mmCIF file of C-alpha atoms in Angstrom:
data_model
loop_
_atom_site.group_PDB
_atom_site.id
_atom_site.type_symbol
_atom_site.label_atom_id
_atom_site.label_comp_id
_atom_site.label_asym_id
_atom_site.label_seq_id
_atom_site.Cartn_x
_atom_site.Cartn_y
_atom_site.Cartn_z
ATOM 1 C CA MET W 1242 22.936 -145.266 195.450
ATOM 2 C CA TYR W 1243 22.363 -144.689 199.273
ATOM 3 C CA ASP W 1244 19.407 -143.835 201.368
ATOM 4 C CA GLU W 1245 19.508 -141.744 204.519
ATOM 5 C CA GLN W 1246 20.145 -144.840 206.576
ATOM 6 C CA GLY W 1247 23.253 -145.665 204.477
ATOM 7 C CA ALA W 1248 21.585 -148.666 202.832
ATOM 8 C CA GLU W 1249 23.031 -149.534 199.546
ATOM 9 C CA TYR W 1250 20.959 -149.863 196.367
ATOM 10 C CA ILE W 1251 21.831 -151.108 192.885
ATOM 11 C CA ASP W 1252 20.660 -148.345 190.399
ATOM 12 C CA CYS W 1253 19.306 -150.153 187.186
ATOM 13 C CA ILE W 1254 17.349 -147.290 185.655
ATOM 14 C CA ASN W 1255 19.204 -143.991 186.032
ATOM 15 C CA ASN W 1256 20.108 -142.870 182.473
ATOM 16 C CA VAL W 1257 20.628 -139.447 183.789
ATOM 17 C CA ALA W 1258 23.773 -140.233 185.791
ATOM 18 C CA HIS W 1259 25.138 -141.615 182.278
ATOM 19 C CA VAL W 1260 28.673 -142.209 183.355
ATOM 20 C CA GLY W 1261 27.970 -142.964 186.894
ATOM 21 C CA HIS W 1262 26.649 -140.913 189.856
ATOM 22 C CA CYS W 1263 28.969 -138.098 190.902
ATOM 23 C CA HIS W 1264 31.758 -139.134 188.460
ATOM 24 C CA PRO W 1265 34.926 -137.288 189.836
ATOM 25 C CA LEU W 1266 36.062 -136.107 186.501
ATOM 26 C CA VAL W 1267 32.560 -134.603 185.621
ATOM 27 C CA VAL W 1268 32.386 -133.002 189.040
ATOM 28 C CA GLN W 1269 35.907 -131.532 188.932
ATOM 29 C CA ALA W 1270 35.135 -130.041 185.296
ATOM 30 C CA ALA W 1271 32.166 -128.291 186.703
ATOM 31 C CA HIS W 1272 33.962 -127.035 189.731
ATOM 32 C CA GLU W 1273 37.017 -125.676 187.876
ATOM 33 C CA GLN W 1274 35.109 -123.912 185.426
ATOM 34 C CA ASN W 1275 32.916 -122.361 188.048
ATOM 35 C CA GLN W 1276 35.944 -120.905 189.833
ATOM 36 C CA VAL W 1277 36.700 -119.116 186.467
ATOM 37 C CA LEU W 1278 33.687 -118.036 184.648
ATOM 38 C CA ASN W 1279 29.991 -118.965 184.365
ATOM 39 C CA THR W 1280 27.830 -116.642 182.295
ATOM 40 C CA ASN W 1281 25.425 -116.688 179.472
ATOM 41 C CA SER W 1282 26.489 -117.453 175.919
ATOM 42 C CA ARG W 1283 26.449 -113.808 174.719
ATOM 43 C CA TYR W 1284 29.895 -113.773 175.975
ATOM 44 C CA LEU W 1285 32.546 -115.623 173.796
ATOM 45 C CA HIS W 1286 34.065 -118.686 175.396
ATOM 46 C CA ASP W 1287 35.896 -121.579 173.949
ATOM 47 C CA ASN W 1288 33.781 -124.318 175.592
ATOM 48 C CA ILE W 1289 30.700 -123.866 173.546
ATOM 49 C CA VAL W 1290 32.671 -124.124 170.351
ATOM 50 C CA ASP W 1291 34.811 -127.113 171.600
ATOM 51 C CA PHE W 1292 31.666 -129.018 172.756
ATOM 52 C CA ALA W 1293 29.857 -128.471 169.434
ATOM 53 C CA GLN W 1294 32.938 -129.624 167.536
ATOM 54 C CA ARG W 1295 33.144 -132.642 169.593
ATOM 55 C CA LEU W 1296 29.453 -133.775 169.251
ATOM 56 C CA SER W 1297 29.732 -133.070 165.578
ATOM 57 C CA GLU W 1298 32.414 -135.814 165.374
ATOM 58 C CA THR W 1299 29.883 -138.257 166.574
ATOM 59 C CA LEU W 1300 27.195 -137.576 164.076
ATOM 60 C CA PRO W 1301 26.779 -137.552 160.374
ATOM 61 C CA GLU W 1302 28.301 -134.519 158.773
ATOM 62 C CA GLU W 1303 25.048 -133.272 157.568
ATOM 63 C CA LEU W 1304 24.273 -132.476 161.272
ATOM 64 C CA CYS W 1305 26.477 -129.571 161.876
ATOM 65 C CA VAL W 1306 24.483 -126.845 163.497
ATOM 66 C CA PHE W 1307 24.061 -126.916 167.377
ATOM 67 C CA TYR W 1308 21.780 -125.097 169.642
ATOM 68 C CA PHE W 1309 22.427 -125.523 173.419
ATOM 69 C CA LEU W 1310 19.672 -125.733 176.136
ATOM 70 C CA ASN W 1311 18.846 -127.025 179.601
ATOM 71 C CA SER W 1312 16.674 -129.943 179.276
ATOM 72 C CA GLY W 1313 15.170 -132.383 176.864
ATOM 73 C CA SER W 1314 11.937 -130.768 176.775
ATOM 74 C CA GLU W 1315 13.515 -127.489 175.684
ATOM 75 C CA ALA W 1316 15.239 -129.439 173.074
ATOM 76 C CA ASN W 1317 12.233 -131.030 171.626
ATOM 77 C CA ASP W 1318 10.277 -127.715 171.804
ATOM 78 C CA LEU W 1319 12.973 -126.015 169.791
ATOM 79 C CA ALA W 1320 13.006 -128.956 167.217
ATOM 80 C CA LEU W 1321 9.169 -128.414 166.805
ATOM 81 C CA ARG W 1322 9.857 -124.641 166.069
ATOM 82 C CA LEU W 1323 12.768 -125.467 163.682
ATOM 83 C CA ALA W 1324 10.512 -128.053 161.803
ATOM 84 C CA ARG W 1325 7.620 -125.626 161.472
ATOM 85 C CA GLN W 1326 9.809 -122.707 160.341
ATOM 86 C CA TYR W 1327 11.698 -124.783 157.833
ATOM 87 C CA THR W 1328 8.581 -126.626 156.247
ATOM 88 C CA GLY W 1329 5.893 -123.863 156.690
ATOM 89 C CA HIS W 1330 3.661 -126.631 157.908
ATOM 90 C CA TRP W 1331 2.162 -127.116 161.327
ATOM 91 C CA ASP W 1332 1.148 -130.789 161.798
ATOM 92 C CA VAL W 1333 3.043 -133.451 163.596
ATOM 93 C CA VAL W 1334 2.943 -137.263 163.216
ATOM 94 C CA VAL W 1335 4.059 -139.123 166.414
ATOM 95 C CA LEU W 1336 4.146 -142.824 167.576
ATOM 96 C CA ASP W 1337 1.364 -144.287 169.906
ATOM 97 C CA HIS W 1338 2.219 -144.190 173.665
ATOM 98 C CA ALA W 1339 5.073 -141.644 172.937
ATOM 99 C CA TYR W 1340 6.357 -139.068 175.532
ATOM 100 C CA HIS W 1341 8.506 -136.188 174.418
ATOM 101 C CA GLY W 1342 8.612 -133.768 177.171
ATOM 102 C CA HIS W 1343 6.642 -131.856 179.813
ATOM 103 C CA LEU W 1344 6.015 -128.324 178.178
ATOM 104 C CA SER W 1345 2.744 -127.661 176.722
ATOM 105 C CA SER W 1346 3.779 -127.990 173.167
ATOM 106 C CA LEU W 1347 5.176 -131.484 173.959
ATOM 107 C CA ILE W 1348 2.303 -132.713 175.945
ATOM 108 C CA ASP W 1349 0.290 -132.212 172.763
ATOM 109 C CA ILE W 1350 2.565 -134.540 170.864
ATOM 110 C CA SER W 1351 2.835 -137.163 173.611
ATOM 111 C CA PRO W 1352 -0.205 -139.676 173.293
ATOM 112 C CA TYR W 1353 1.115 -141.024 176.783
ATOM 113 C CA LYS W 1354 0.147 -137.724 178.351
ATOM 114 C CA PHE W 1355 -2.587 -136.111 176.249
ATOM 115 C CA ARG W 1356 -4.868 -139.112 176.279
ATOM 116 C CA ASN W 1357 -5.166 -138.394 180.143
ATOM 117 C CA LEU W 1358 -5.571 -134.522 179.695
ATOM 118 C CA ASP W 1359 -7.252 -132.647 176.985
ATOM 119 C CA GLY W 1360 -7.028 -135.252 174.294
ATOM 120 C CA GLN W 1361 -5.594 -135.215 170.968
ATOM 121 C CA LYS W 1362 -5.164 -131.946 168.990
ATOM 122 C CA GLU W 1363 -6.372 -131.811 165.328
ATOM 123 C CA TRP W 1364 -2.916 -131.161 164.225
ATOM 124 C CA VAL W 1365 -1.418 -134.286 165.903
ATOM 125 C CA HIS W 1366 -1.659 -137.719 164.032
ATOM 126 C CA VAL W 1367 -0.653 -140.917 165.848
ATOM 127 C CA ALA W 1368 0.854 -143.841 164.006
ATOM 128 C CA PRO W 1369 1.229 -147.403 165.458
ATOM 129 C CA LEU W 1370 4.071 -148.161 167.749
ATOM 130 C CA PRO W 1371 6.417 -150.324 165.691
ATOM 131 C CA ASP W 1372 6.459 -153.219 168.201
ATOM 132 C CA THR W 1373 7.316 -156.516 166.546
ATOM 133 C CA TYR W 1374 6.557 -158.334 169.995
ATOM 134 C CA ARG W 1375 2.979 -157.340 170.529
ATOM 135 C CA GLY W 1376 2.178 -154.826 167.707
ATOM 136 C CA LEU W 1377 0.251 -155.136 164.531
ATOM 137 C CA TYR W 1378 3.128 -156.605 162.702
ATOM 138 C CA ARG W 1379 5.239 -159.044 164.725
ATOM 139 C CA GLU W 1380 8.472 -160.940 164.333
ATOM 140 C CA ASP W 1381 6.950 -163.583 161.992
ATOM 141 C CA HIS W 1382 5.979 -160.929 159.522
ATOM 142 C CA PRO W 1383 7.907 -161.095 156.289
ATOM 143 C CA ASN W 1384 8.852 -157.286 156.317
ATOM 144 C CA PRO W 1385 7.635 -155.488 159.494
ATOM 145 C CA ALA W 1386 9.694 -152.354 158.775
ATOM 146 C CA GLU W 1387 7.814 -151.941 155.495
ATOM 147 C CA ALA W 1388 4.477 -152.703 157.093
ATOM 148 C CA TYR W 1389 4.810 -150.224 160.086
ATOM 149 C CA ALA W 1390 6.235 -147.482 157.576
ATOM 150 C CA SER W 1391 3.049 -148.101 155.441
ATOM 151 C CA GLU W 1392 1.084 -147.213 158.538
ATOM 152 C CA VAL W 1393 2.773 -143.919 158.698
ATOM 153 C CA LYS W 1394 2.137 -143.285 155.030
ATOM 154 C CA ARG W 1395 -1.617 -144.260 155.603
ATOM 155 C CA VAL W 1396 -1.643 -141.677 158.562
ATOM 156 C CA VAL W 1397 -0.006 -138.940 156.479
ATOM 157 C CA SER W 1398 -2.456 -139.561 153.526
ATOM 158 C CA SER W 1399 -5.400 -139.378 155.847
ATOM 159 C CA ALA W 1400 -4.228 -136.134 157.108
ATOM 160 C CA GLN W 1401 -3.561 -134.579 153.790
ATOM 161 C CA GLU W 1402 -7.056 -135.439 152.650
ATOM 162 C CA GLN W 1403 -8.263 -133.324 155.448
ATOM 163 C CA GLY W 1404 -6.204 -130.349 154.084
ATOM 164 C CA ARG W 1405 -3.522 -130.953 156.873
ATOM 165 C CA GLN W 1406 0.286 -130.408 156.048
ATOM 166 C CA ILE W 1407 2.928 -132.300 157.805
ATOM 167 C CA ALA W 1408 5.810 -130.380 159.433
ATOM 168 C CA ALA W 1409 7.695 -133.434 161.228
ATOM 169 C CA PHE W 1410 7.664 -136.830 162.270
ATOM 170 C CA PHE W 1411 8.788 -137.158 165.969
ATOM 171 C CA ALA W 1412 10.248 -140.526 167.374
ATOM 172 C CA GLU W 1413 12.439 -141.761 170.104
ATOM 173 C CA SER W 1414 15.214 -143.839 168.295
ATOM 174 C CA LEU W 1415 14.119 -146.518 170.800
ATOM 175 C CA PRO W 1416 10.631 -145.834 172.170
ATOM 176 C CA SER W 1417 10.910 -145.768 175.950
ATOM 177 C CA VAL W 1418 7.735 -145.028 177.614
ATOM 178 C CA GLY W 1419 5.995 -147.136 174.969
ATOM 179 C CA GLY W 1420 7.855 -150.289 176.326
ATOM 180 C CA GLN W 1421 11.537 -150.106 175.570
ATOM 181 C CA ILE W 1422 10.628 -150.844 171.837
ATOM 182 C CA ILE W 1423 13.315 -151.675 169.185
ATOM 183 C CA PRO W 1424 11.949 -150.738 165.741
ATOM 184 C CA PRO W 1425 12.708 -153.159 163.059
ATOM 185 C CA ALA W 1426 15.769 -152.184 160.961
ATOM 186 C CA GLY W 1427 14.900 -150.124 157.912
ATOM 187 C CA TYR W 1428 11.831 -148.575 159.566
ATOM 188 C CA PHE W 1429 13.122 -145.136 159.906
ATOM 189 C CA PRO W 1430 14.568 -144.700 156.390
ATOM 190 C CA GLU W 1431 11.163 -145.615 154.967
ATOM 191 C CA VAL W 1432 9.344 -143.467 157.300
ATOM 192 C CA ALA W 1433 11.569 -140.550 156.539
ATOM 193 C CA GLU W 1434 10.814 -141.196 152.793
ATOM 194 C CA HIS W 1435 7.150 -140.758 153.292
ATOM 195 C CA ILE W 1436 7.486 -137.766 155.676
ATOM 196 C CA ARG W 1437 9.895 -135.844 153.421
ATOM 197 C CA LYS W 1438 7.548 -136.517 150.410
ATOM 198 C CA ALA W 1439 4.766 -134.869 152.440
ATOM 199 C CA GLY W 1440 7.043 -131.929 153.076
ATOM 200 C CA GLY W 1441 7.963 -132.762 156.552
ATOM 201 C CA VAL W 1442 11.231 -133.570 158.438
ATOM 202 C CA PHE W 1443 12.475 -136.394 160.599
ATOM 203 C CA VAL W 1444 13.193 -135.690 164.234
ATOM 204 C CA ALA W 1445 15.061 -138.332 166.150
ATOM 205 C CA ASP W 1446 14.644 -137.952 169.937
ATOM 206 C CA GLU W 1447 17.761 -139.346 171.538
ATOM 207 C CA ILE W 1448 17.144 -137.920 174.918
ATOM 208 C CA GLN W 1449 16.860 -141.455 176.639
ATOM 209 C CA VAL W 1450 18.937 -143.535 174.410
ATOM 210 C CA GLY W 1451 21.867 -141.817 172.887
ATOM 211 C CA PHE W 1452 25.572 -141.305 173.803
ATOM 212 C CA GLY W 1453 26.869 -144.834 173.286
ATOM 213 C CA ARG W 1454 23.952 -146.674 175.370
ATOM 214 C CA VAL W 1455 23.224 -149.103 172.481
ATOM 215 C CA GLY W 1456 26.665 -150.336 172.332
ATOM 216 C CA LYS W 1457 26.928 -150.891 168.595
ATOM 217 C CA HIS W 1458 26.662 -147.225 167.819
ATOM 218 C CA PHE W 1459 27.092 -143.875 169.533
ATOM 219 C CA TRP W 1460 23.382 -142.898 168.601
ATOM 220 C CA ALA W 1461 20.402 -145.142 168.609
ATOM 221 C CA PHE W 1462 19.137 -144.012 165.213
ATOM 222 C CA GLN W 1463 22.271 -145.452 163.683
ATOM 223 C CA LEU W 1464 20.825 -148.975 164.375
ATOM 224 C CA GLN W 1465 18.546 -148.049 161.311
ATOM 225 C CA GLY W 1466 21.326 -148.349 158.818
ATOM 226 C CA GLU W 1467 24.512 -146.257 158.030
ATOM 227 C CA ASP W 1468 23.066 -144.196 155.418
ATOM 228 C CA PHE W 1469 20.014 -142.906 157.522
ATOM 229 C CA VAL W 1470 20.346 -139.411 158.691
ATOM 230 C CA PRO W 1471 17.548 -137.584 160.605
ATOM 231 C CA ASP W 1472 16.839 -133.955 159.741
ATOM 232 C CA ILE W 1473 17.000 -132.964 163.587
ATOM 233 C CA VAL W 1474 18.403 -134.885 166.455
ATOM 234 C CA THR W 1475 17.602 -133.879 170.110
ATOM 235 C CA MET W 1476 19.725 -134.696 173.073
ATOM 236 C CA GLY W 1477 19.344 -134.297 176.839
ATOM 237 C CA LYS W 1478 19.580 -136.320 180.156
ATOM 238 C CA SER W 1479 22.767 -138.367 179.647
ATOM 239 C CA ILE W 1480 24.479 -135.371 177.901
ATOM 240 C CA GLY W 1481 25.404 -133.692 181.234
ATOM 241 C CA ASN W 1482 25.403 -136.679 183.568
ATOM 242 C CA GLY W 1483 22.805 -134.944 185.863
ATOM 243 C CA HIS W 1484 23.882 -131.405 185.130
ATOM 244 C CA PRO W 1485 21.176 -129.480 183.179
ATOM 245 C CA VAL W 1486 22.391 -129.748 179.597
ATOM 246 C CA ALA W 1487 20.705 -130.382 176.277
ATOM 247 C CA CYS W 1488 21.214 -129.847 172.680
ATOM 248 C CA VAL W 1489 19.509 -129.832 169.316
ATOM 249 C CA ALA W 1490 21.648 -130.682 166.101
ATOM 250 C CA THR W 1491 20.320 -129.988 162.682
ATOM 251 C CA THR W 1492 21.439 -129.237 159.153
ATOM 252 C CA GLN W 1493 22.480 -125.999 157.563
ATOM 253 C CA ALA W 1494 19.201 -125.790 155.574
ATOM 254 C CA VAL W 1495 17.031 -126.092 158.610
ATOM 255 C CA ALA W 1496 19.105 -123.609 160.658
ATOM 256 C CA ARG W 1497 19.102 -120.975 157.828
ATOM 257 C CA ALA W 1498 15.251 -121.269 157.652
ATOM 258 C CA PHE W 1499 15.136 -120.522 161.284
ATOM 259 C CA GLU W 1500 17.592 -117.665 161.224
ATOM 260 C CA ALA W 1501 15.507 -116.071 158.346
ATOM 261 C CA THR W 1502 12.931 -115.207 160.735
ATOM 262 C CA GLY W 1503 15.040 -112.337 162.116
ATOM 263 C CA VAL W 1504 14.345 -113.397 165.602
ATOM 264 C CA GLU W 1505 17.772 -114.721 167.237
ATOM 265 C CA TYR W 1506 17.538 -117.907 169.364
ATOM 266 C CA PHE W 1507 18.916 -117.145 172.685
ATOM 267 C CA ASN W 1508 18.946 -119.255 175.948
ATOM 268 C CA THR W 1509 20.356 -117.690 179.137
ATOM 269 C CA PHE W 1510 21.813 -120.858 180.657
ATOM 270 C CA GLY W 1511 21.974 -122.993 177.563
ATOM 271 C CA GLY W 1512 25.583 -123.376 176.411
ATOM 272 C CA SER W 1513 27.198 -121.637 179.437
ATOM 273 C CA PRO W 1514 30.855 -122.299 179.971
ATOM 274 C CA VAL W 1515 30.120 -124.631 183.000
ATOM 275 C CA SER W 1516 27.450 -126.587 180.955
ATOM 276 C CA CYS W 1517 29.684 -127.059 178.085
ATOM 277 C CA ALA W 1518 32.658 -127.978 180.416
ATOM 278 C CA VAL W 1519 30.532 -130.750 181.823
ATOM 279 C CA GLY W 1520 29.378 -131.974 178.563
ATOM 280 C CA LEU W 1521 33.047 -132.153 177.368
ATOM 281 C CA ALA W 1522 33.897 -134.106 180.513
ATOM 282 C CA VAL W 1523 31.145 -136.709 179.759
ATOM 283 C CA LEU W 1524 32.512 -137.357 176.320
ATOM 284 C CA ASP W 1525 36.028 -137.512 177.787
ATOM 285 C CA VAL W 1526 34.849 -140.257 180.394
ATOM 286 C CA LEU W 1527 32.788 -142.211 177.537
ATOM 287 C CA GLU W 1528 36.017 -142.318 175.526
ATOM 288 C CA LYS W 1529 38.574 -142.849 178.144
ATOM 289 C CA GLU W 1530 36.650 -145.614 179.839
ATOM 290 C CA GLN W 1531 35.376 -147.185 176.717
ATOM 291 C CA LEU W 1532 31.810 -147.158 177.874
ATOM 292 C CA GLN W 1533 30.197 -147.627 174.504
ATOM 293 C CA ALA W 1534 32.019 -151.075 174.245
ATOM 294 C CA HIS W 1535 31.264 -151.772 177.855
ATOM 295 C CA ALA W 1536 27.734 -151.248 177.278
ATOM 296 C CA ALA W 1537 27.735 -153.661 174.322
ATOM 297 C CA CYS W 1538 29.572 -156.268 176.547
ATOM 298 C CA VAL W 1539 27.385 -155.873 179.658
ATOM 299 C CA GLY W 1540 24.134 -155.655 177.697
ATOM 300 C CA SER W 1541 24.947 -158.918 175.810
ATOM 301 C CA PHE W 1542 25.690 -160.779 179.284
ATOM 302 C CA LEU W 1543 22.396 -159.225 180.617
ATOM 303 C CA MET W 1544 20.428 -160.383 177.690
ATOM 304 C CA GLU W 1545 21.919 -163.949 177.953
ATOM 305 C CA LEU W 1546 21.063 -164.352 181.763
ATOM 306 C CA LEU W 1547 17.587 -162.910 181.360
ATOM 307 C CA GLY W 1548 17.280 -165.417 178.330
ATOM 308 C CA GLN W 1549 17.779 -168.210 180.960
ATOM 309 C CA GLN W 1550 15.113 -166.430 183.198
ATOM 310 C CA LYS W 1551 12.600 -166.477 180.386
ATOM 311 C CA ALA W 1552 13.008 -170.250 179.946
ATOM 312 C CA LYS W 1553 12.631 -170.760 183.653
ATOM 313 C CA HIS W 1554 9.784 -168.410 184.372
ATOM 314 C CA PRO W 1555 6.693 -168.148 181.907
ATOM 315 C CA ILE W 1556 5.231 -165.129 183.646
ATOM 316 C CA ILE W 1557 6.111 -161.982 185.509
ATOM 317 C CA GLY W 1558 3.897 -160.157 188.003
ATOM 318 C CA ASP W 1559 3.796 -156.953 189.836
ATOM 319 C CA ILE W 1560 7.262 -156.807 191.155
ATOM 320 C CA ARG W 1561 8.955 -154.202 193.331
ATOM 321 C CA LEU W 1562 12.750 -154.906 193.549
ATOM 322 C CA LYS W 1563 13.460 -151.940 195.912
ATOM 323 C CA GLU W 1564 12.721 -154.256 198.733
ATOM 324 C CA ASN W 1565 15.734 -156.093 197.566
ATOM 325 C CA TYR W 1566 17.793 -153.080 197.262
ATOM 326 C CA ILE W 1567 17.532 -152.809 193.483
ATOM 327 C CA LEU W 1568 16.116 -149.645 191.820
ATOM 328 C CA LEU W 1569 14.087 -150.814 188.703
ATOM 329 C CA SER W 1570 11.070 -149.468 187.090
ATOM 330 C CA THR W 1571 8.439 -150.451 184.522
ATOM 331 C CA ASP W 1572 7.065 -148.978 181.395
ATOM 332 C CA GLY W 1573 4.778 -149.807 178.515
ATOM 333 C CA PRO W 1574 1.103 -149.259 177.748
ATOM 334 C CA GLY W 1575 0.243 -151.951 180.421
ATOM 335 C CA ARG W 1576 3.094 -151.062 182.803
ATOM 336 C CA ASN W 1577 4.392 -154.488 182.490
ATOM 337 C CA VAL W 1578 7.686 -154.063 180.962
ATOM 338 C CA LEU W 1579 10.742 -154.120 183.096
ATOM 339 C CA LYS W 1580 13.056 -150.941 182.293
ATOM 340 C CA PHE W 1581 16.761 -151.616 182.353
ATOM 341 C CA LYS W 1582 18.716 -148.308 181.772
ATOM 342 C CA PRO W 1583 21.377 -148.298 184.296
ATOM 343 C CA PRO W 1584 24.488 -145.777 184.269
ATOM 344 C CA MET W 1585 27.002 -147.033 181.754
ATOM 345 C CA CYS W 1586 29.378 -148.202 184.402
ATOM 346 C CA PHE W 1587 27.002 -150.996 185.367
ATOM 347 C CA SER W 1588 29.303 -153.970 185.758
ATOM 348 C CA LEU W 1589 29.104 -157.770 185.003
ATOM 349 C CA ASP W 1590 28.917 -158.332 188.802
ATOM 350 C CA ASN W 1591 25.928 -155.987 188.961
ATOM 351 C CA VAL W 1592 24.313 -157.980 186.126
ATOM 352 C CA GLN W 1593 24.684 -161.202 188.019
ATOM 353 C CA HIS W 1594 23.375 -159.786 191.282
ATOM 354 C CA VAL W 1595 20.309 -158.250 189.745
ATOM 355 C CA VAL W 1596 19.379 -161.343 187.704
ATOM 356 C CA ALA W 1597 19.884 -163.535 190.905
ATOM 357 C CA LYS W 1598 17.513 -161.325 192.831
ATOM 358 C CA LEU W 1599 15.071 -161.352 189.972
ATOM 359 C CA ASP W 1600 15.121 -165.084 189.758
ATOM 360 C CA ALA W 1601 14.406 -165.324 193.602
ATOM 361 C CA ILE W 1602 11.615 -162.874 193.288
ATOM 362 C CA LEU W 1603 10.049 -164.851 190.495
ATOM 363 C CA THR W 1604 10.356 -168.096 192.089
ATOM 364 C CA ASP W 1605 8.804 -166.906 195.350
ATOM 365 C CA MET W 1606 5.884 -165.459 193.284
ATOM 366 C CA GLU W 1607 5.208 -168.651 191.336
ATOM 367 C CA GLU W 1608 5.312 -170.716 194.601
ATOM 368 C CA LYS W 1609 2.598 -168.377 196.039
ATOM 369 C CA VAL W 1610 0.483 -168.758 192.977
ATOM 370 C CA ARG W 1611 0.703 -172.499 193.102
ATOM 371 C CA SER W 1612 -0.436 -172.336 196.732
ATOM 372 C CA CYS W 1613 -3.597 -170.425 195.884
ATOM 373 C CA GLU W 1614 -6.972 -172.292 196.007
ATOM 374 C CA THR W 1615 -8.124 -170.807 192.653
ATOM 375 C CA LEU W 1616 -5.934 -170.037 189.665
ATOM 376 C CA ARG W 1617 -8.551 -168.655 187.405
ATOM 377 C CA PRO W 1618 -11.038 -165.802 187.752
ATOM 378 C CA GLN W 1619 -14.472 -166.830 188.676
ATOM 379 C CA PRO W 1620 -17.696 -166.293 186.746
ATOM 380 C CA CYS W 1621 -19.572 -163.086 187.425
ATOM 381 C CA GLY W 1622 -21.146 -163.251 190.787
ATOM 382 C CA SER W 1623 -18.502 -165.655 192.073
ATOM 383 C CA PRO W 1624 -16.124 -164.984 195.028
ATOM 384 C CA ALA W 1625 -13.207 -162.815 194.421
ATOM 385 C CA LEU W 1626 -9.834 -164.376 193.691
ATOM 386 C CA SER W 1627 -8.466 -166.134 196.665
ATOM 387 C CA CYS W 1628 -4.826 -165.283 195.649
ATOM 388 C CA PRO W 1629 -4.091 -161.522 195.889
ATOM 389 C CA LEU W 1630 -0.905 -162.002 193.969
ATOM 390 C CA LEU W 1631 -2.578 -163.526 191.068
ATOM 391 C CA GLY W 1632 -5.146 -160.917 191.059
ATOM 392 C CA ALA W 1633 -2.739 -158.264 190.931
ATOM 393 C CA TRP W 1634 -0.874 -160.014 188.018
ATOM 394 C CA LEU W 1635 -4.041 -160.299 186.017
ATOM 395 C CA LYS W 1636 -4.861 -156.691 186.442
ATOM 396 C CA SER W 1637 -1.343 -155.468 185.410
ATOM 397 C CA SER W 1638 -0.896 -157.795 182.505
ATOM 398 C CA PRO W 1639 -3.759 -158.319 180.029
ATOM 399 C CA GLU W 1640 -2.108 -161.405 178.669
ATOM 400 C CA PRO W 1641 0.842 -163.407 179.980
ATOM 401 C CA THR W 1642 4.092 -161.511 179.567
ATOM 402 C CA PRO W 1643 7.200 -163.486 178.749
ATOM 403 C CA LEU W 1644 10.253 -162.137 180.448
ATOM 404 C CA GLY W 1645 11.780 -161.721 176.811
ATOM 405 C CA GLN W 1646 9.457 -158.707 176.478
ATOM 406 C CA ALA W 1647 10.199 -157.468 179.969
ATOM 407 C CA THR W 1648 13.782 -157.452 179.495
ATOM 408 C CA LYS W 1649 14.515 -155.697 176.215
ATOM 409 C CA PRO W 1650 17.015 -153.193 177.409
ATOM 410 C CA SER W 1651 18.319 -150.331 175.349
ATOM 411 C CA LEU W 1652 21.852 -151.860 175.836
ATOM 412 C CA SER W 1653 23.135 -153.629 172.719
ATOM 413 C CA ASP W 1654 23.587 -157.358 172.668
ATOM 414 C CA SER W 1655 26.650 -157.135 170.443
ATOM 415 C CA LYS W 1656 29.896 -158.696 171.569
ATOM 416 C CA SER W 1657 32.901 -156.859 172.536
ATOM 417 C CA PRO W 1658 36.396 -157.636 173.996
ATOM 418 C CA CYS W 1659 36.380 -154.466 176.195
ATOM 419 C CA CYS W 1660 34.318 -156.261 178.831
ATOM 420 C CA GLN W 1661 35.409 -155.355 182.390
#
């Protein structure tokens, strides 16, 4: 990316420009369709059918009905409506620190937001984040997936004891705002069993992590096992490479229950010929440029280099890489997790450059810390820390944060021969 002075930045966080900023094939597809026809989906056009067909080829066959919208927030809002209509229930179970969108209905199911606003509604039930690094059950637990799923079961049982009925469990397939968390394998299938027994459905939010980003699979929920199938999948952001496109995929049973209301679903701009042309172009680029395999290769290389940094630097601090022409962000409850979600064309050279800069920043930070006169907070009433940098680190991170946690990307660490 370039600023108004022409300075060049490496973009490590833009998971909206999924196949690269202003990819010429995507731009061309939008331009050509705009010259022919762009109208609402009441007018018959092949693009919406072709796009639905192409998406269906990437998903389990049970997920065969598609609704097109303009944003991830719209998609999750529709998923909530679908779940409630299908189940006849109202309540929702979500993960702690989750974020599912900016609409009022989604703020209500986003602990990341509602805890700073009106608080938790009585129909929202929060389960622990399945974090095996700093959560209730960690990597040394004999079965963290079962343990975390049991927490969901406990939350559901508690809600039912109060006379509540569960409509849905919402979860990002890889919780993002919660700290780029990778749920233990087998967690989703067990959670789905508990939720479905309670009469609810499982909604997989793939808005930030889908479309080949995890490398091993096209969808992040597939990391949970080949046999696991959500009842509803929501898509956004990367689906249109910056163009406002979103989608909800669901089963025939859920869709029929929604249609039974007699109130049709209609979205003026969702599924327009141009939006679907863009979506088709993104899928074409992913396939032609083998970006899923590329993500696996580059992600593995990134993990390898960051593993070396973990051994070299025991802590991280409040780092802003923009000064080094690198765009990077933080996430997590403590805002102490570095977030890597670059466009899928992110290269091996980009990885080496970014990690070298990170190494230099951490080295400089540690040298400043060592130069401080006082390395520990003083007792109450004592002078403040003499090292502003250390003070900033202590405030931002309640306990030392190994770089291994700070560098769990959503890219897979699987090997691939398609690395370029």
